[in-house]
Coordinates of C-alpha atoms in Angstrom, one line a residue:
Chain A
M947 CA 2.5 17.2 3.1
P948 CA -0.6 15.4 1.9
V949 CA 0.3 12.2 -0.1
K950 CA -2.0 10.7 -3.0
L951 CA -3.1 7.3 -2.1
S952 CA -5.7 4.0 -4.4
L953 CA -6.8 1.6 -3.0
Q954 CA -10.1 -0.7 -3.6
V955 CA -12.5 -0.3 -0.8
N956 CA -15.4 -3.1 -1.6
G957 CA -14.2 -3.5 -4.7
K958 CA -14.6 0.4 -5.5
A959 CA -11.6 2.3 -7.0
A960 CA -11.1 4.6 -3.6
S961 CA -8.2 7.8 -4.1
A962 CA -7.9 10.3 -1.6
Q963 CA -4.7 13.4 -1.6
I964 CA -3.8 12.5 3.4
E965 CA -2.1 13.3 5.6
P966 CA 0.8 10.4 5.7
R967 CA -0.3 10.1 9.7
M968 CA -3.8 9.4 9.1
L969 CA -5.1 6.0 10.3
L970 CA -7.4 4.0 7.5
L971 CA -9.8 3.8 10.5
D972 CA -10.2 7.4 9.7
L973 CA -10.0 7.1 5.9
L974 CA -12.9 4.8 6.0
R975 CA -14.6 7.1 8.7
E976 CA -14.4 10.5 7.6
E977 CA -13.5 10.3 3.5
L978 CA -15.2 7.5 2.7
R979 CA -18.2 8.0 4.7
L980 CA -17.9 4.2 5.6
T981 CA -19.1 4.3 9.3
G982 CA -19.9 0.2 10.0
A983 CA -16.4 0.0 11.6
H984 CA -15.6 1.3 15.1
Q985 CA -13.7 3.3 16.7
G986 CA -13.4 1.5 20.2
C987 CA -10.5 1.4 21.9
D988 CA -8.2 3.4 19.9
T989 CA -5.5 1.5 20.9
A990 CA -5.8 -2.1 18.7
Q991 CA -7.5 -3.7 21.5
C992 CA -11.0 -4.2 21.7
G993 CA -11.3 -5.1 18.1
A994 CA -14.7 -2.5 16.5
C995 CA -12.6 -2.1 13.6
T996 CA -11.5 -4.7 11.7
V997 CA -11.4 -4.6 8.9
H998 CA -10.3 -7.5 6.1
L999 CA -7.1 -5.6 4.4
N1000 CA -6.0 -7.7 1.3
G1001 CA -7.9 -10.6 2.9
K1002 CA -6.4 -11.0 6.3
A1003 CA -8.2 -9.0 8.7
V1004 CA -6.3 -5.8 10.3
K1005 CA -7.0 -3.6 13.7
S1006 CA -7.5 -0.4 11.6
C1007 CA -7.3 2.3 14.5
N1008 CA -3.7 0.2 14.2
V1009 CA -2.6 1.0 10.0
L1010 CA -1.9 3.8 8.7
A1011 CA -3.7 4.1 5.4
L1012 CA -0.9 4.5 3.6
Q1013 CA 0.2 1.0 4.0
A1014 CA -3.9 0.2 2.4
Q1015 CA -2.0 1.7 -0.4
G1016 CA -2.8 -0.1 -3.5
G1017 CA -4.3 -2.8 -1.9
E1018 CA -7.7 -3.9 -1.2
V1019 CA -9.8 -3.6 1.7
V1020 CA -13.2 -4.7 2.3
T1021 CA -15.5 -2.9 4.8
I1022 CA -19.5 -4.6 6.4
E1023 CA -20.8 -2.4 4.3
G1024 CA -19.2 -4.2 1.5
I1025 CA -20.6 -7.8 2.4
T1026 CA -23.9 -6.5 2.5
P1027 CA -26.0 -7.8 -0.5
A1028 CA -27.1 -5.1 -3.2
D1029 CA -30.4 -5.1 -2.5
G1030 CA -30.0 -4.6 1.5
S1031 CA -30.4 -7.6 2.6
L1032 CA -28.1 -9.3 5.2
H1033 CA -25.1 -11.2 4.4
P1034 CA -25.6 -14.5 6.1
M1035 CA -23.3 -13.8 9.3
Q1036 CA -25.0 -10.8 10.0
A1037 CA -28.7 -12.7 10.2
A1038 CA -27.2 -14.8 12.4
F1039 CA -25.9 -12.5 14.4
R1040 CA -29.2 -11.1 14.8
D1041 CA -31.2 -14.6 15.0
H1042 CA -28.7 -15.8 18.1
H1043 CA -29.2 -11.8 19.8
G1044 CA -25.0 -12.0 19.7
L1045 CA -25.4 -8.5 19.8
Q1046 CA -27.0 -6.4 22.7
C1047 CA -25.0 -2.1 22.2
G1048 CA -23.5 -3.8 18.7
F1049 CA -21.1 -1.7 19.0
C1050 CA -18.2 -4.3 18.8
T1051 CA -20.5 -6.2 16.2
P1052 CA -19.0 -5.4 12.6
G1053 CA -15.5 -6.2 13.5
M1054 CA -17.3 -9.0 15.5
V1055 CA -18.7 -10.5 11.8
M1056 CA -15.7 -9.7 10.0
S1057 CA -13.5 -11.2 12.4
A1058 CA -15.7 -14.3 12.3
L1059 CA -15.8 -14.4 7.7
D1060 CA -11.9 -14.2 8.5
L1061 CA -12.0 -17.5 9.8
L1062 CA -13.9 -19.1 7.4
N1063 CA -12.4 -18.6 4.9
R1064 CA -9.4 -20.6 6.7
N1065 CA -12.3 -22.4 8.2
P1066 CA -15.6 -22.8 7.1
H1067 CA -16.2 -25.6 10.2
P1068 CA -14.4 -24.0 13.2
T1069 CA -15.3 -25.9 16.7
R1070 CA -17.0 -23.5 19.6
D1071 CA -13.3 -24.0 21.2
Q1072 CA -11.4 -22.8 17.8
I1073 CA -14.5 -20.2 17.1
R1074 CA -13.7 -18.3 21.1
E1075 CA -9.8 -19.3 20.3
E1076 CA -9.7 -16.2 17.7
L1077 CA -12.4 -14.0 19.2
D1078 CA -9.2 -13.0 21.2
G1079 CA -9.0 -9.9 19.6
N1080 CA -12.6 -9.0 20.0
L1081 CA -13.4 -7.5 23.0
C1082 CA -17.6 -7.3 24.1
R1083 CA -18.8 -6.2 27.2
C1084 CA -22.1 -6.7 27.0
T1085 CA -23.1 -10.4 25.5
G1086 CA -20.5 -12.7 27.3
Y1087 CA -19.8 -13.8 24.1
H1088 CA -22.2 -17.4 24.4
N1089 CA -24.5 -16.3 21.7
I1090 CA -21.4 -14.7 19.5
V1091 CA -20.6 -18.1 19.5
S1092 CA -23.1 -19.6 18.9
A1093 CA -24.1 -17.2 16.3
I1094 CA -20.6 -17.6 14.4
E1095 CA -21.6 -21.5 14.8
A1096 CA -24.6 -20.8 13.0
G1097 CA -23.5 -18.0 10.1
A1098 CA -20.4 -21.1 9.0
K1099 CA -23.5 -23.9 8.6
A1100 CA -26.1 -21.4 6.8
M1101 CA -22.7 -20.3 3.9
G1102 CA -21.8 -24.0 3.7
Chain B
M92 CA 0.0 11.6 16.0
Y93 CA 2.9 14.0 15.2
E94 CA 3.2 14.8 12.3
F95 CA 6.0 13.0 10.2
E96 CA 7.0 12.4 6.7
Y97 CA 6.4 9.4 4.8
H98 CA 8.5 6.7 2.0
R99 CA 7.9 4.2 1.1
A100 CA 10.8 2.2 -0.1
K101 CA 10.9 -0.5 -2.9
S102 CA 14.2 -2.0 -2.4
V103 CA 16.4 -2.5 0.7
D104 CA 19.1 -0.1 0.4
E105 CA 16.0 3.2 -0.8
A106 CA 14.9 2.4 2.8
T107 CA 19.1 2.9 4.4
S108 CA 19.2 5.5 1.8
Q109 CA 16.0 7.4 2.8
L110 CA 16.6 6.5 6.5
S111 CA 20.5 8.3 5.6
G112 CA 18.1 11.2 4.2
A113 CA 16.2 11.6 7.9
D114 CA 16.8 13.8 11.3
D115 CA 15.2 10.8 13.4
G116 CA 13.9 8.8 10.7
R117 CA 12.5 5.1 11.9
F118 CA 11.5 2.1 9.6
L119 CA 7.7 0.6 9.4
A120 CA 7.3 -2.2 9.6
G121 CA 4.2 -4.3 10.5
G122 CA 3.0 -1.2 12.8
Q123 CA 1.6 -2.4 16.1
T124 CA 4.4 -1.2 18.3
L125 CA 5.8 2.1 16.5
L126 CA 1.9 2.9 15.6
A127 CA 0.2 2.6 19.4
A128 CA 3.1 4.5 20.0
M129 CA 3.3 7.3 17.9
K130 CA -0.9 7.7 18.7
L131 CA 0.2 7.9 22.1
R132 CA 3.1 10.6 21.3
L133 CA 6.1 8.5 23.3
A134 CA 7.4 7.7 19.5
A135 CA 7.7 11.1 17.4
P136 CA 9.9 10.6 14.1
S137 CA 10.6 12.8 11.7
D138 CA 10.0 10.4 8.7
I139 CA 8.4 7.1 8.6
V140 CA 10.2 5.0 6.0
D141 CA 8.1 2.0 5.4
L142 CA 8.9 -1.6 4.4
G143 CA 5.9 -3.0 3.1
G144 CA 6.4 -2.4 -0.2
I145 CA 9.8 -4.5 -0.3
A146 CA 9.2 -8.3 -2.0
E147 CA 12.8 -9.2 -0.6
L148 CA 12.3 -8.6 3.0
R149 CA 9.1 -11.1 2.3
G150 CA 8.8 -15.6 3.2
I151 CA 10.7 -18.4 4.5
R152 CA 13.2 -20.6 3.4
V153 CA 15.5 -23.5 4.1
D154 CA 18.7 -23.0 3.5
G155 CA 20.8 -26.6 4.5
G156 CA 20.4 -27.1 8.4
N157 CA 19.2 -23.4 9.2
L158 CA 16.0 -22.1 8.6
V159 CA 16.0 -18.2 7.5
V160 CA 12.6 -15.9 7.5
G161 CA 12.5 -12.0 5.6
A162 CA 12.5 -9.7 7.9
M163 CA 8.9 -8.5 7.0
T164 CA 7.1 -12.0 7.5
T165 CA 3.8 -11.9 8.9
H166 CA 3.8 -13.7 12.7
N167 CA 0.5 -15.6 11.1
E168 CA 2.9 -16.7 7.9
V169 CA 5.5 -18.3 10.1
A170 CA 2.9 -19.6 12.1
A171 CA 0.6 -21.0 9.0
S172 CA 4.0 -21.9 7.4
K173 CA 4.9 -25.8 5.7
D174 CA 8.4 -25.5 6.7
V175 CA 8.3 -23.7 9.3
A176 CA 5.9 -26.8 10.9
K177 CA 8.4 -29.0 9.5
A178 CA 11.7 -27.4 10.6
I179 CA 11.3 -25.9 13.9
P180 CA 7.0 -26.2 14.9
A181 CA 7.8 -25.2 18.0
L182 CA 8.8 -21.7 16.4
A183 CA 5.0 -21.9 14.8
H184 CA 3.8 -22.3 17.6
L185 CA 5.3 -19.6 19.5
A186 CA 4.1 -16.5 16.0
S187 CA 0.3 -18.6 16.6
D188 CA 0.5 -17.2 20.0
I189 CA 1.3 -13.5 19.6
G190 CA -0.7 -10.7 20.9
D191 CA -4.0 -11.6 18.8
R192 CA -5.5 -12.7 14.9
M193 CA -5.2 -8.9 13.6
V194 CA -2.2 -8.1 15.2
R195 CA -0.7 -11.0 13.5
N196 CA -2.0 -10.6 10.3
M197 CA 0.5 -7.1 10.6
G198 CA 2.7 -7.9 12.9
T199 CA 6.7 -8.7 11.5
I200 CA 9.6 -10.8 13.1
G201 CA 11.8 -8.0 12.0
G202 CA 9.3 -6.5 14.3
S203 CA 9.6 -7.4 17.0
V204 CA 13.4 -8.1 16.8
A205 CA 14.2 -5.0 16.1
N206 CA 11.7 -3.7 19.3
N207 CA 13.4 -5.8 21.3
D208 CA 9.6 -5.8 23.6
P209 CA 10.9 -7.3 27.2
A210 CA 8.1 -9.0 27.2
A211 CA 8.3 -9.7 23.0
D212 CA 7.9 -13.8 22.4
Y213 CA 10.6 -13.9 18.9
P214 CA 13.6 -12.9 21.1
A215 CA 13.6 -15.7 23.5
A216 CA 13.3 -18.3 19.6
L217 CA 16.2 -16.3 18.7
L218 CA 18.5 -17.3 21.8
G219 CA 16.8 -20.1 22.5
L220 CA 17.9 -21.3 19.3
G221 CA 21.2 -19.7 18.6
A222 CA 19.3 -18.0 15.6
T223 CA 21.4 -15.3 13.4
V224 CA 20.5 -11.1 12.9
V225 CA 21.2 -10.9 8.9
T226 CA 21.2 -6.9 8.2
R227 CA 21.9 -5.2 5.6
D228 CA 25.6 -5.3 6.0
R229 CA 26.8 -7.7 8.6
R230 CA 25.6 -11.0 10.7
I231 CA 25.0 -10.4 14.1
P232 CA 24.4 -14.1 17.3
A233 CA 21.4 -13.6 19.0
D234 CA 23.6 -14.2 21.8
D235 CA 25.3 -10.6 21.1
F236 CA 22.1 -8.6 19.9
F237 CA 20.1 -8.2 23.1
T238 CA 22.0 -5.9 24.0
G239 CA 18.9 -4.7 27.1
M240 CA 15.4 -3.4 27.7
Y241 CA 14.6 -2.1 23.8
E242 CA 17.9 -2.1 23.0
T243 CA 20.1 -4.1 20.4
A244 CA 23.1 -3.9 18.6
L245 CA 21.6 -2.1 15.8
Q246 CA 23.4 0.7 14.0
P247 CA 21.2 4.2 13.4
G248 CA 19.5 3.1 10.4
E249 CA 20.7 -0.2 10.2
L250 CA 17.9 -2.9 8.6
I251 CA 17.6 -6.2 9.7
T252 CA 17.0 -8.6 6.0
A253 CA 15.9 -12.3 7.7
I254 CA 16.9 -14.3 11.2
S255 CA 18.3 -17.5 10.3
F256 CA 17.2 -20.1 12.2
P257 CA 19.5 -22.9 12.9
I258 CA 17.4 -26.6 13.0
P259 CA 17.3 -27.9 16.3
K260 CA 17.3 -31.7 17.4
R261 CA 13.7 -30.5 19.1
A262 CA 12.8 -27.5 21.1
G263 CA 9.6 -25.8 23.1
Y264 CA 8.1 -22.8 24.0
A265 CA 5.6 -22.3 26.5
K266 CA 4.5 -18.9 28.0
F267 CA 1.9 -18.3 30.5
P268 CA 0.9 -14.7 28.6
N269 CA -1.2 -11.9 31.1
P270 CA -4.5 -12.2 30.2
A271 CA -5.2 -8.5 29.3
S272 CA -2.1 -7.9 26.8
R273 CA -1.1 -12.1 25.5
Y274 CA 2.6 -10.7 26.0
A275 CA 4.1 -12.9 27.7
L276 CA 4.8 -12.7 31.7
V277 CA 7.0 -15.5 32.0
G278 CA 7.7 -17.0 28.1
V279 CA 10.9 -19.9 28.1
F280 CA 12.1 -21.4 25.2
V281 CA 14.4 -24.4 25.1
S282 CA 16.4 -26.9 22.4
E283 CA 18.3 -29.4 22.2
S284 CA 20.7 -29.2 18.9
G285 CA 24.3 -30.4 17.9
S286 CA 25.6 -27.9 19.5
G287 CA 24.4 -28.2 23.1
V288 CA 21.5 -27.1 25.0
R289 CA 20.1 -23.7 25.4
V290 CA 17.1 -22.6 28.1
A291 CA 15.7 -18.7 26.6
V292 CA 14.0 -16.8 29.1
T293 CA 10.9 -13.8 28.2
G294 CA 9.0 -11.2 30.3
A295 CA 10.7 -12.0 33.7
G296 CA 13.6 -9.7 33.1
P297 CA 14.8 -6.5 31.2
S298 CA 15.9 -8.2 28.3
V299 CA 15.8 -11.5 27.5
F300 CA 18.5 -13.7 28.9
R301 CA 20.1 -17.6 29.0
V302 CA 19.8 -19.5 31.6
P303 CA 22.8 -21.7 32.8
D304 CA 22.0 -24.3 35.3
M305 CA 19.2 -25.0 33.0
E306 CA 21.1 -26.0 30.5
A307 CA 23.2 -28.0 31.7
A308 CA 21.0 -30.0 33.8
L309 CA 18.8 -30.2 30.5
K310 CA 22.7 -31.5 28.9
S311 CA 22.9 -34.3 31.4
S312 CA 19.2 -35.6 30.9
F313 CA 16.8 -33.7 28.7
S314 CA 13.9 -34.1 30.9
P315 CA 11.6 -31.6 32.6
E316 CA 12.5 -34.3 36.1
S317 CA 16.2 -32.8 35.2
L318 CA 14.8 -29.3 36.9
A319 CA 13.3 -30.2 39.6
K320 CA 16.1 -29.1 41.9
V321 CA 17.2 -26.2 39.7
T322 CA 15.9 -22.8 41.1
V323 CA 16.9 -19.3 39.6
P324 CA 17.1 -16.2 42.0
A325 CA 14.6 -13.1 41.8
D326 CA 17.1 -10.6 42.3
D327 CA 17.5 -9.0 38.9
L328 CA 13.5 -9.7 37.9
N329 CA 10.7 -7.8 37.6
T330 CA 8.3 -6.9 39.7
D331 CA 4.6 -5.2 38.7
M332 CA 1.1 -4.7 38.6
H333 CA 0.8 -7.8 36.9
A334 CA 3.9 -10.6 38.9
S335 CA 6.3 -9.4 41.9
A336 CA 9.9 -11.2 40.7
A337 CA 9.4 -14.0 43.0
Y338 CA 6.3 -14.9 41.3
R339 CA 7.6 -14.4 38.5
A340 CA 11.4 -16.4 39.0
H341 CA 9.0 -19.6 40.5
L342 CA 7.2 -19.3 36.1
V343 CA 10.5 -19.4 34.7
G344 CA 10.3 -23.1 36.2
V345 CA 7.3 -24.7 35.1
M346 CA 7.4 -23.0 31.8
A347 CA 10.6 -24.4 31.5
K348 CA 9.4 -27.6 33.0
R349 CA 6.4 -27.8 30.1
A350 CA 8.5 -26.6 26.9
V351 CA 11.2 -29.4 27.7
T352 CA 7.6 -32.0 28.1
Q353 CA 6.2 -30.2 24.5
A354 CA 9.8 -30.4 22.8
L355 CA 10.3 -34.3 23.8
G356 CA 6.5 -34.7 22.0
K357 CA 5.0 -35.7 25.2

């Protein structure tokens, strides 16, 4: 039986009638047409679907949309300035070649911002540790770590 | 994932009554294991009772000589808690190393304990500290709680509300994680308190277990050296594509020594 879901997504109120089994990722992509969070492994391993729920990074492929009832979700679309320019962390990924195919990048950026919320000036080792839940099959991580380091500096 | 009826409970009593009205209902804590199992159709409950809105199940407090952690407290909340860091730093360390950051933001202590995955970390802490599982209706000592692979002493519909850990003199936890899943290939929790020494092992067998020979050796001298001659038989341990039983038995010794070293603050 469909259930009404109401929440904030990227600062705006959103609501939908959904089946309880709908995942948060599917709500974002299919109902709200926010396709920045990606479905990679679909088994809560790769982190391409990472979004922030109530200020904390979660894997949206492993969360029911209804678990976000009344909550606040921020996706990669929500961090971009209104003028269409890049967020400093996104710019750092571009400047440091922190991506090749780009599939994992939205999750990497959202995880990086979650890290900086708790630790604004992480070391390279801490960055590597924190990327435990984000897999990239192209880059070997080196440039991603450099991008996050630079993004942190740019964000002060 | 198959369809189910969804209920969101506001209190422990409401959750219990919602579940009792279901054919084959399950409580949903953080969902980091249950939802993955449902997506694979390994689990197909008729009803889900979401515990996420029950404020009384969250939070950490020190109550006399015990650290009490609400069942819906997430792994990251335990890892970041000043109360936990002060009372039982080994528990904060254990919680900080479960899964990955995003899993720890959803996964809960109550969910982990109720699931009793043979390679989960928390069962080692509960057994290694002699904790008590508090449910709506009773208190279950950890020694009686973990009854087998994915099996616990919980009755159908019985809801964990909190875990109460007696604060030890010192404790340590060391694990050898599977490099892909981060589950414990072997994890060993040791503690020393007024009531004695406990050594609990996860990941190695079908369910968490204590090692009386190690406890006796550490009771006479709480040091890694006193474990040098204690071996764990491989007979009942797990063998799989990741490690043989003999290798796991070896790792129990190595992890136990590291856990003792950590407990000593070295």
